[in-house]
XYZ file of C-alpha atoms in Angstrom:
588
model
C 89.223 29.178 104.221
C 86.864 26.160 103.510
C 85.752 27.684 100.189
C 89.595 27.892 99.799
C 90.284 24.188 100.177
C 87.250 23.311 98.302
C 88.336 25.058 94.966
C 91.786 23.917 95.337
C 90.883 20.124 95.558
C 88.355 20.646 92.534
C 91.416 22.663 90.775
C 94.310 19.864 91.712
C 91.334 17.191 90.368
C 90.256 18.495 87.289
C 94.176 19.354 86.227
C 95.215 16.101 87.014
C 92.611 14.108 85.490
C 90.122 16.135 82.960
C 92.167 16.675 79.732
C 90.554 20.412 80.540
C 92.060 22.848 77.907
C 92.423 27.041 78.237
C 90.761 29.559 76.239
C 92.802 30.803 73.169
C 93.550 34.220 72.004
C 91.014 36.394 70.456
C 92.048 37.882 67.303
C 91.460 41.143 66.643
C 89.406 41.747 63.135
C 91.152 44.132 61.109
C 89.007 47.456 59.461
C 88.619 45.361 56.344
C 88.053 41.812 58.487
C 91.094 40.347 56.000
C 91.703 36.972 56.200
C 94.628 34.800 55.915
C 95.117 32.411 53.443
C 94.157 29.366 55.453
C 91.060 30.741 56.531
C 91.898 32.472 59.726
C 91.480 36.031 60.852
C 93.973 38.446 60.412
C 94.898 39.638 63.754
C 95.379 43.717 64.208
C 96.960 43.125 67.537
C 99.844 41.301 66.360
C 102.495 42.853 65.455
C 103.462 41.030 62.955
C 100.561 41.922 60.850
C 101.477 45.529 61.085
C 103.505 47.222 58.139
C 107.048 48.319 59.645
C 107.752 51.900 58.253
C 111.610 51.664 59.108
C 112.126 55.110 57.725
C 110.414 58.201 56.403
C 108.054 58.073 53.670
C 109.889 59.165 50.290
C 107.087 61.043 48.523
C 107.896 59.497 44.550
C 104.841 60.184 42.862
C 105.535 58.058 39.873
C 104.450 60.096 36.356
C 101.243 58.345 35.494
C 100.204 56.460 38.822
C 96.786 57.143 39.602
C 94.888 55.311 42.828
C 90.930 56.151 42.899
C 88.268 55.789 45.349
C 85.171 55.122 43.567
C 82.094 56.052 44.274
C 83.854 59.516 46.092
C 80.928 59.706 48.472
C 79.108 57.262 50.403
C 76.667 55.961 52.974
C 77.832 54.769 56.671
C 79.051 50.913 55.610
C 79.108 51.140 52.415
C 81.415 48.857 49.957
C 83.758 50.889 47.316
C 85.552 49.963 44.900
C 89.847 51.143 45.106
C 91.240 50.867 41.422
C 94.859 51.868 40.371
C 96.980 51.860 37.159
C 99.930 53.433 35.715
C 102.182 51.644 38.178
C 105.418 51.036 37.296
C 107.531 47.825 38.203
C 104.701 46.452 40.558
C 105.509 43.572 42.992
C 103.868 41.725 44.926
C 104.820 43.241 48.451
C 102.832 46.624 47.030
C 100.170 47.805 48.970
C 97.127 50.250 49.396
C 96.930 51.583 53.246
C 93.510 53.734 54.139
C 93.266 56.621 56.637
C 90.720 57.959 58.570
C 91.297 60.644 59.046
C 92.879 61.526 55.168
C 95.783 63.203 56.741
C 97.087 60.773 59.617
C 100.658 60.217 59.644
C 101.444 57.379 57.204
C 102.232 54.966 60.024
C 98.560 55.473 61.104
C 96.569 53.524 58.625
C 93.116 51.857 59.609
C 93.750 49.065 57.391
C 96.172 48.002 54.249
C 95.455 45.044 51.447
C 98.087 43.886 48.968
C 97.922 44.724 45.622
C 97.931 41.555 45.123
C 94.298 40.765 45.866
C 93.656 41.444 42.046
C 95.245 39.348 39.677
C 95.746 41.786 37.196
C 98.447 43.799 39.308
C 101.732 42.460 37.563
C 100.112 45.207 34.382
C 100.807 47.994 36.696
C 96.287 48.382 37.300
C 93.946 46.626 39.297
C 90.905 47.012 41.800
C 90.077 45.743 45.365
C 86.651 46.361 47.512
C 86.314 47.042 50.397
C 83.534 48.062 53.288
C 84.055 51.771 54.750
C 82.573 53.233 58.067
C 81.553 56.420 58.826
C 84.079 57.407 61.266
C 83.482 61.303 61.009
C 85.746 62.415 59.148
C 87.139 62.591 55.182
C 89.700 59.721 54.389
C 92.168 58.741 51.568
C 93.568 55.183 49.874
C 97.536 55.869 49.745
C 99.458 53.677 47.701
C 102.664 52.060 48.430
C 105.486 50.249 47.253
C 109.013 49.098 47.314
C 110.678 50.485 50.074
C 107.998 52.095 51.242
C 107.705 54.624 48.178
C 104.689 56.849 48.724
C 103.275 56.099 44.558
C 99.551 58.121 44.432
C 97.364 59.282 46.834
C 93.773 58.645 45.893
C 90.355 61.302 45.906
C 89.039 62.105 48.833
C 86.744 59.794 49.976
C 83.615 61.865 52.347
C 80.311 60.346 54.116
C 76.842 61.646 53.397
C 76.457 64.450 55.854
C 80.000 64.686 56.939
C 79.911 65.111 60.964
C 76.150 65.971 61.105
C 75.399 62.499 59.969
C 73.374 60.574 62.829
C 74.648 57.332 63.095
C 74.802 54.652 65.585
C 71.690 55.104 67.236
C 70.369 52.791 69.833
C 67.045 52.650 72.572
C 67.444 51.998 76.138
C 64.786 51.799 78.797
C 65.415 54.092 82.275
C 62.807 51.957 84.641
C 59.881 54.302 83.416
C 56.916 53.058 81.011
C 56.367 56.543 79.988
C 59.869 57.145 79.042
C 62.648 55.787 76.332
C 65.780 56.953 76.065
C 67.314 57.545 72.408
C 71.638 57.957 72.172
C 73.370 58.146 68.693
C 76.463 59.784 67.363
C 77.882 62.297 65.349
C 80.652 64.574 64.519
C 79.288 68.031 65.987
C 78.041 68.768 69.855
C 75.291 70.661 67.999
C 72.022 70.851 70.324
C 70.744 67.102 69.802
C 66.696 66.535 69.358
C 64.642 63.753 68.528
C 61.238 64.549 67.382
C 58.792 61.957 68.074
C 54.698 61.126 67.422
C 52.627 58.109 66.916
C 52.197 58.549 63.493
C 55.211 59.140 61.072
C 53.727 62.221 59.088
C 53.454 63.978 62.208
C 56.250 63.490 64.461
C 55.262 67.433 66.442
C 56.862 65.771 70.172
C 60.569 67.641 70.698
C 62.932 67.032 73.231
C 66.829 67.857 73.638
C 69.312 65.851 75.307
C 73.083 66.126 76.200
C 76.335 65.234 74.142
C 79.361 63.836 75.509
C 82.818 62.277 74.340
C 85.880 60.480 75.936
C 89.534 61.258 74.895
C 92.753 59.083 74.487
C 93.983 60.015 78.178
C 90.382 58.909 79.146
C 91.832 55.298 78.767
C 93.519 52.953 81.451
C 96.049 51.728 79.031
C 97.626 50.635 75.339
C 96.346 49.872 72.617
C 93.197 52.275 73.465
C 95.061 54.658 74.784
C 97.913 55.171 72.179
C 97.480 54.094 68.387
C 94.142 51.690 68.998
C 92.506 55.045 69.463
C 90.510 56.699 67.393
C 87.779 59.868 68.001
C 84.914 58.666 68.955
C 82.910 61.360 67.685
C 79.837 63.091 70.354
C 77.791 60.656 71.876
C 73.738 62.220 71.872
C 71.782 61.079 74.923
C 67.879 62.520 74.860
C 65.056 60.784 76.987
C 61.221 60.829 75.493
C 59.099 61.553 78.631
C 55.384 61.403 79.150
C 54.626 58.050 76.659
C 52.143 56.130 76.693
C 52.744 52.565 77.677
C 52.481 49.996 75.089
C 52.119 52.544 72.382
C 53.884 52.743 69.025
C 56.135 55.465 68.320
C 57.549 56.867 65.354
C 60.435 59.306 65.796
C 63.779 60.965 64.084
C 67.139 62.097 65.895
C 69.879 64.175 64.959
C 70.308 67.765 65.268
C 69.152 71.431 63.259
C 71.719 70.278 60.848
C 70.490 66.640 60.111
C 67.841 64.670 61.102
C 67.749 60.820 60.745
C 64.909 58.661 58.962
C 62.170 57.898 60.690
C 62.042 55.149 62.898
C 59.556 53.053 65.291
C 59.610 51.546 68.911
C 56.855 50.679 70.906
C 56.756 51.834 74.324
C 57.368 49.412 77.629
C 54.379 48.333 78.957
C 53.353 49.180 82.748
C 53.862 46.813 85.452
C 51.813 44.042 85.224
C 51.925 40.245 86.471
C 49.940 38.736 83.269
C 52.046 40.658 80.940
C 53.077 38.649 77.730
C 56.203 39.870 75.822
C 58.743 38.308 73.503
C 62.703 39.034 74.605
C 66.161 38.071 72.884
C 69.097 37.680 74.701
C 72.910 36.615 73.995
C 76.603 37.213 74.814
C 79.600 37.428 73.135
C 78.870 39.374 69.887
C 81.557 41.460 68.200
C 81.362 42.096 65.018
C 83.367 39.098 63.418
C 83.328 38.332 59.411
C 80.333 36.210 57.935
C 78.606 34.598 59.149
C 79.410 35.103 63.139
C 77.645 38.125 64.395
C 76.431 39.103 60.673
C 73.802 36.119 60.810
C 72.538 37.074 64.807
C 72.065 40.827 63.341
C 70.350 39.435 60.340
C 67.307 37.628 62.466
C 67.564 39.805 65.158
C 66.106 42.288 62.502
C 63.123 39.690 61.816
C 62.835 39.296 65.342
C 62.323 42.993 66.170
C 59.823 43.419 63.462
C 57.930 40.481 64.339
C 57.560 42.177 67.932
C 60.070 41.189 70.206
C 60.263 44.174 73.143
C 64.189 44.556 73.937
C 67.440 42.952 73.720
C 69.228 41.625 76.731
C 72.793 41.513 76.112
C 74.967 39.831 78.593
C 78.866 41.278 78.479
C 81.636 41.514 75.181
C 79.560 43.446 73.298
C 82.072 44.444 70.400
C 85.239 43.139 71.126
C 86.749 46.147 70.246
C 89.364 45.778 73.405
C 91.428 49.150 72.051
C 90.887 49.290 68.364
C 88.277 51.940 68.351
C 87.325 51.253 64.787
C 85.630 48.418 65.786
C 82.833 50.110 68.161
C 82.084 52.295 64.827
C 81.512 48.558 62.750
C 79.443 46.998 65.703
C 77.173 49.892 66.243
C 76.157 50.225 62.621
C 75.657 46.490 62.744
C 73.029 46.440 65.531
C 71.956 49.476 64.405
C 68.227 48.880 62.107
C 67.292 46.375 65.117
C 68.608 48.567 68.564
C 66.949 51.565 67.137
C 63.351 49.544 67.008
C 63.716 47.565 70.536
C 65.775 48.881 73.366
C 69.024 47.500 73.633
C 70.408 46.531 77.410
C 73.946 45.448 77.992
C 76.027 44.473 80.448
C 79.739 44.309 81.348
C 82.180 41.604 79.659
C 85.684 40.551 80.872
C 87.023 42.882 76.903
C 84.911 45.579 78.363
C 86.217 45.608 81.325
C 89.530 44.022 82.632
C 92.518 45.785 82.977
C 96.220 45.424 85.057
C 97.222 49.481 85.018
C 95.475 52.876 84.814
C 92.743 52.316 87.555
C 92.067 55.730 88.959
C 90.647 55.970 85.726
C 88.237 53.283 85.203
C 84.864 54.941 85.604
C 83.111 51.908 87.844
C 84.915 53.264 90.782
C 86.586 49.775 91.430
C 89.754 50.276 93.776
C 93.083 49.898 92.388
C 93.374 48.223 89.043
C 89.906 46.433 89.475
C 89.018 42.860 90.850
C 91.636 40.399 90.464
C 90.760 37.340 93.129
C 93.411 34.367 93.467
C 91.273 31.879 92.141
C 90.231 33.970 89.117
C 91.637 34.545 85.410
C 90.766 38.786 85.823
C 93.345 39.898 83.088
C 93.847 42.554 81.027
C 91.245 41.650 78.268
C 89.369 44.821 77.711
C 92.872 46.165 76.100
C 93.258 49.192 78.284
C 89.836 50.498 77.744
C 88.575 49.483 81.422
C 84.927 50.473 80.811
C 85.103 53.641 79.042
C 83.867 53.317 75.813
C 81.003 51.193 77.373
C 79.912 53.630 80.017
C 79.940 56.649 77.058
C 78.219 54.942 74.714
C 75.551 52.963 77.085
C 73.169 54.628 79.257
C 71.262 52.060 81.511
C 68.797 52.782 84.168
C 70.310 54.891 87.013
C 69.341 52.784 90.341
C 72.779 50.541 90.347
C 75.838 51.235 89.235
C 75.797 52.438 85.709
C 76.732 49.838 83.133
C 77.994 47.699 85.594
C 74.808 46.666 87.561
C 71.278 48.203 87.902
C 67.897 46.681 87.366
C 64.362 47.530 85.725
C 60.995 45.816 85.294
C 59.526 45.281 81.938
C 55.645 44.372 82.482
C 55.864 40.432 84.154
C 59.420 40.590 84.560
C 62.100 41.955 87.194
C 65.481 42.190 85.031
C 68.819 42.465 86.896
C 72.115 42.843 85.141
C 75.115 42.342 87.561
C 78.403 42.537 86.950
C 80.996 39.502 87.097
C 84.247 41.977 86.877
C 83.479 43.197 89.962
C 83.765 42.117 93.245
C 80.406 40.425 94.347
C 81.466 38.450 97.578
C 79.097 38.810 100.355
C 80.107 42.389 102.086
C 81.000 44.075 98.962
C 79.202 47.246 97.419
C 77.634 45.241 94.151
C 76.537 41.992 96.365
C 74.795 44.452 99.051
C 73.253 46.595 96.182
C 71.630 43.136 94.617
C 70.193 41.737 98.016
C 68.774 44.836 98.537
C 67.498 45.075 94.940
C 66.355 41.342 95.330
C 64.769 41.913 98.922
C 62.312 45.279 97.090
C 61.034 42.569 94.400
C 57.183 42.146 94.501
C 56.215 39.097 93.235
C 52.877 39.984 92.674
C 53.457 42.475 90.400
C 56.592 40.881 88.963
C 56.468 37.027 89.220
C 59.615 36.198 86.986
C 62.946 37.479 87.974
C 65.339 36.935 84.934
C 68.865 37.907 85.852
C 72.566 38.262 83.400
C 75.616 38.483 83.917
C 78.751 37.777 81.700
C 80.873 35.020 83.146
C 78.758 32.065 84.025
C 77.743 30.381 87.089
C 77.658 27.248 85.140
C 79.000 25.415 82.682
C 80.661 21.928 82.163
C 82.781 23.194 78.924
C 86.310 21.630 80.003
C 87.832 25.219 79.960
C 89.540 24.926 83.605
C 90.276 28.677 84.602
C 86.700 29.695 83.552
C 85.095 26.624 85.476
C 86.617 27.794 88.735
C 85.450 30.929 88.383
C 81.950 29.774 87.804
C 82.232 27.283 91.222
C 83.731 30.509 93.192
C 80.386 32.527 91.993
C 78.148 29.547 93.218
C 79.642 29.499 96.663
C 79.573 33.314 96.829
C 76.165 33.881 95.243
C 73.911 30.923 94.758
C 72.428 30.826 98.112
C 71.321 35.052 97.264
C 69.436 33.644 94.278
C 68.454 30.566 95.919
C 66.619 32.908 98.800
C 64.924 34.787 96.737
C 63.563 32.750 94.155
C 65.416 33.930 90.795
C 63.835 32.376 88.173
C 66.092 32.667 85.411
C 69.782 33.636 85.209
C 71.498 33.914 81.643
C 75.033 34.125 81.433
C 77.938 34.521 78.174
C 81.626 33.969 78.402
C 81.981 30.880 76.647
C 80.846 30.691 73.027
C 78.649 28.163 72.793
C 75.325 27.518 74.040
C 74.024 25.479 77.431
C 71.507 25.273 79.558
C 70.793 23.553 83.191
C 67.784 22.215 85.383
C 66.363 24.247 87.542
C 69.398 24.083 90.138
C 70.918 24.222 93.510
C 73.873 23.516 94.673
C 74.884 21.532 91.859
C 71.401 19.273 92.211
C 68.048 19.515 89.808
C 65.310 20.884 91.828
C 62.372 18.394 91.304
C 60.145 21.298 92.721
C 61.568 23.324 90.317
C 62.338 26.091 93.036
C 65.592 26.243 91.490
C 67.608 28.561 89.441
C 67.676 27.665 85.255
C 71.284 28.806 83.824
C 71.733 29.197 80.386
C 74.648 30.288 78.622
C 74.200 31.861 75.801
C 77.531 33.377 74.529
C 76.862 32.055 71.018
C 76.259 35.541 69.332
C 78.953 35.798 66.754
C 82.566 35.613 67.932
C 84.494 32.790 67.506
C 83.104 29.781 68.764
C 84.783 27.618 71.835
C 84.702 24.266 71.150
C 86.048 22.673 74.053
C 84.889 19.432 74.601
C 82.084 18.998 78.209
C 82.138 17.272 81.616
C 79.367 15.173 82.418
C 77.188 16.791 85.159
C 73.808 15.788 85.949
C 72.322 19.050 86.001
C 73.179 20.027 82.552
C 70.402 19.238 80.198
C 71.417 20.237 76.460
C 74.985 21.989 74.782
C 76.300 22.861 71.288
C 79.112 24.585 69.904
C 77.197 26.713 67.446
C 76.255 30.404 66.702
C 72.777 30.791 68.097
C 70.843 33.268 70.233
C 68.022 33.270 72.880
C 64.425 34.023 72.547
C 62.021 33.916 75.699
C 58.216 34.385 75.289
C 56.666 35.739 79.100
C 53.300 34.054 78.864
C 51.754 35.161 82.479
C 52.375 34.978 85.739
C 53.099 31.193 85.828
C 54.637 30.210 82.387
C 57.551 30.970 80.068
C 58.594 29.906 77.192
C 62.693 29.897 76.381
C 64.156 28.891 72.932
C 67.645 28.852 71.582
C 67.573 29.143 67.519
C 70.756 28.071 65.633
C 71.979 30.262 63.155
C 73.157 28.113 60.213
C 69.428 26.642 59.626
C 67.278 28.630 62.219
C 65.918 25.538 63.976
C 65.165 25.807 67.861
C 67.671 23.741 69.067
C 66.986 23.592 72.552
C 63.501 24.667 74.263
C 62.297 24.646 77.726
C 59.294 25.925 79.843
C 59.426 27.289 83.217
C 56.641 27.027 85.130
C 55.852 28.076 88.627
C 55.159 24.788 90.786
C 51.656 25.537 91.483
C 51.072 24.678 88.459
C 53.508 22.765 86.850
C 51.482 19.643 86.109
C 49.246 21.901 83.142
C 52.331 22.408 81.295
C 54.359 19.619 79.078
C 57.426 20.800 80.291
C 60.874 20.224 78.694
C 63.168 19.258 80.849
């Protein structure tokens, strides 16, 4: 009851007197990421963007018309170019609708773009490009005019390798230094194998894995599970036992049908307190148009090159929320970077949320998930409540899944937790992380970094969220207080902030104190919500960015944020363990 009182004076204060704002609505990209004429996205999830097909299709295949895909087949993300002529008595309302696959029912369609995106369309020809994704299947360009007049139908448009094509592949560590785990997908259950050496000319390692899939009836509710849906396609999970730690690898997956190109990781490196390793981390991702997520995916290649050892992604990973084409963009996105460093997510509120369907949400959370008074627990993850996420993501198997487990990584002891789920003192995730917490040794693993996807906090006037973040301080700060968690990076809002090291609201001058940094500034649109002034916040910005942390040894890292638009570290900070925190110049 006291935290009760508490939260409702701080609510009844800040409403009354802070000018605090709410979060707006997330637009959904379309296939072809159209935008409107003033600049903003074109939602899919309004309705209003949708064509209304008020009556059957009249098939008039106009003498002449011709629509053409061009070239007919193509690599996964590929641009093409869609050229018609021959049309007679064109307008401006015509269209050209895609389908994936070619014969959907006309109402359907991925995508659409008006013919008049080219100017030459009042002739009766023109052309329009667009970006296509290999979605396992063939597909078709159908055009369309007047009322509704079915005009041409173009070639068949196919994939290189049809539905043996590899695609989507991603790395993911289990806990083990002598394993890696390696999940892709494709359009066949054939036997999956990755084939793996450390040299590429000889890659004479084999090992098989498992395939899985989900289904439309998999989902907790609409869009995913009516026309948001789309097949996913067999997800391939193998694990590569027996490495050597801190070894390169080369290795190719795919199955006796197709194999991908060759590709390199290096292998985690044993436990180890003066273990030095470069990490990225960020939130809040999607796959938006340029620059947004484009520009993160763009260094994070440069980053992985130049060494770093894994991503740590903390929650809305693709903002698909129901519109299954949009996992298919994100994951060949990430793609040339998560298949050289392994790639560790956790759980977002679009992941997750959800208001109906809960026997089916695989977490195992009872009735239609966590929904406390003082939270803002909606339906965000548009009925997909975890399912796509806990197909397509395999994390280490001592938690809960997707939802909350933990691994070290040479110096470090990572914990992802999950702030969907219920993590009040008593309840199965909050028992699973003291005990998790209470098993650290700090001589083997002297940093404990830990992520989650709402924040703890933040000072970004966005009301609902803030009183989330003061409910997961009273229920969790004194956990991480206890047991010394060094680092805790959290997403949510899209921006960028970090704290002291902090307690209870106060900078630590010991430093025995917990550094928060959100990081949600991956790619989707930003928040840019004006800030409270609290003493223990020490920089912000409302800019695309991500976070890169250099382990040094057992007493110093290194944390950065880089900006996007001019890739200048913005922000910088060392931690330092107190024993010696008077060798470092530390930023404060």
């Amino acid at each position: 009851m006291a935290a009760r009182r508490v939260v409702l004076r701080v609510v009844f204060l800040l409403s009354v007197f802070s000018g605090a704002e709410a979060k707006g609505h997330h637009e959904v990209p379309t296939y072809f990421k159209r935008i409107n004429r003033d600049g903003s996205v074109v939602d899919a999830a309004n309705p209003q963007t949708r064509v209304k097909f008020t009556r059957p299709i009249q098939r008039d295949f106009t003498a002449g018309a011709t629509l053409e895909v061009n070239p007919s087949e193509v690599e996964n993300g590929a641009t093409v170019n869609v050229s018609w002529s021959g049309i007679q008595q064109p307008n401006g309302t015509d269209f050209v609708a895609f389908y994936c696959p070619k014969d959907d029912p006309f109402d359907h369609y991925l995508d659409y773009f008006y013919v008049t995106e080219s100017p030459s369309y009042v002739s009766g020809f023109g052309w329009w490009q667009v970006t296509v994704y290999n979605m396992r299947t063939n597909c078709e360009f159908r055009y369309y005019q007047k009322s509704y007049i079915h005009v041409a139908t173009s070639n068949v448009l196919k994939f290189k390798g049809g539905v043996y094509a590899p695609l989507q592949g991603h790395l993911a560590l289990t806990g083990d230094p002598t394993q890696m785990r390696v999940m892709w997908v494709s359009g066949t259950d054939d036997s999956p194998v990755v084939r793996y050496g450390t040299h590429p000319t000889s890659l004479s390692s084999v090992v098989t894995g498992t395939s899985k899939t989900y289904k439309k009836t998999d989902m907790c509710g609409p869009p995913a599970s009516l026309s948001g849906f789309s097949n996913p396609g067999y997800i391939h999970d193998v694990i590569l036992t027996e490495l050597t730690p801190s070894t390169q690898y080369f290795y190719s997956y795919g199955s006796s049908k197709m194999m991908s190109d060759a590709r390199q990781f290096r292998s985690a490196p044993v436990t180890d307190p003066d273990t030095s390793f470069t990490f990225i981390v960020y939130g809040d991702m999607g796959n938006t148009p340029i620059p947004g997520s484009h520009d993160t995916a763009k260094y994070l290649v440069e980053e992985a090159k130049d060494g770093s050892s894994l991503v740590f992604h903390v929650g809305d990973i693709s903002y698909a929320r129901g519109y299954a084409y949009i996992w298919d963009q994100w994951h060949e996105l990430i793609e040339p970077y998560a298949t050289i460093m392994p790639y560790m997510v956790g759980i977002g509120n679009h992941e997750q949320d959800h208001l109906s369907g809960g026997s089916k949400d695989p977490s195992g959370a009872p009735g239609e998930g966590w929904h406390p008074w003082w939270g803002n627990f909606g339906d965000d993850s548009g009925g997909e409540c975890g399912v796509p996420m806990y197909y397509r993501f395999h994390m280490p198997d001592n938690g809960n899944a997707v939802w909350w487990y933990s691994y070290d990584y040479g110096s470090v002891h990572f914990i992802m937790v999950s702030s969907e789920h219920d993590y009040r003192p008593g309840s199965k995730q909050y028992i699973w992380l003291e005990n998790d917490l209470k098993k650290v040794d700090r001589n083997k693993t002297p940093w404990i970094v830990l992520g989650g996807h709402r924040p703890m906090y933040t000072s970004q006037k966005v009301l609902s969220d803030f009183i989330v973040s003061l409910s997961m301080q009273y229920y969790l700060e004194n956990l991480l207080h206890k047991y010394q968690v060094d680092l805790a990076f959290w997403g949510h809002y899209h921006s960028y902030e970090r704290t002291c090291a902090v307690y209870k609201q106060i900078c630590q001058e010991d430093g025995v104190g917990t550094t928060h940094v959100v990081v949600g500034s991956a790619g989707f649109a930003l928040n840019t919500e004006g800030y409270w002034d609290f003493s223990w916040s020490r920089f912000r910005e409302n800019n695309f960015g991500y976070g890169k942390v250099l382990v040094a040894n057992r007493s110093a890292l290194y944390f950065e944020w880089v900006r996007n638009k001019d890739k200048i570290v913005q922000d910088k900070v060392w931690l330092v363990k107190p024993h010696l925190q008077n060798e470092y110049n530390t930023v404060a």
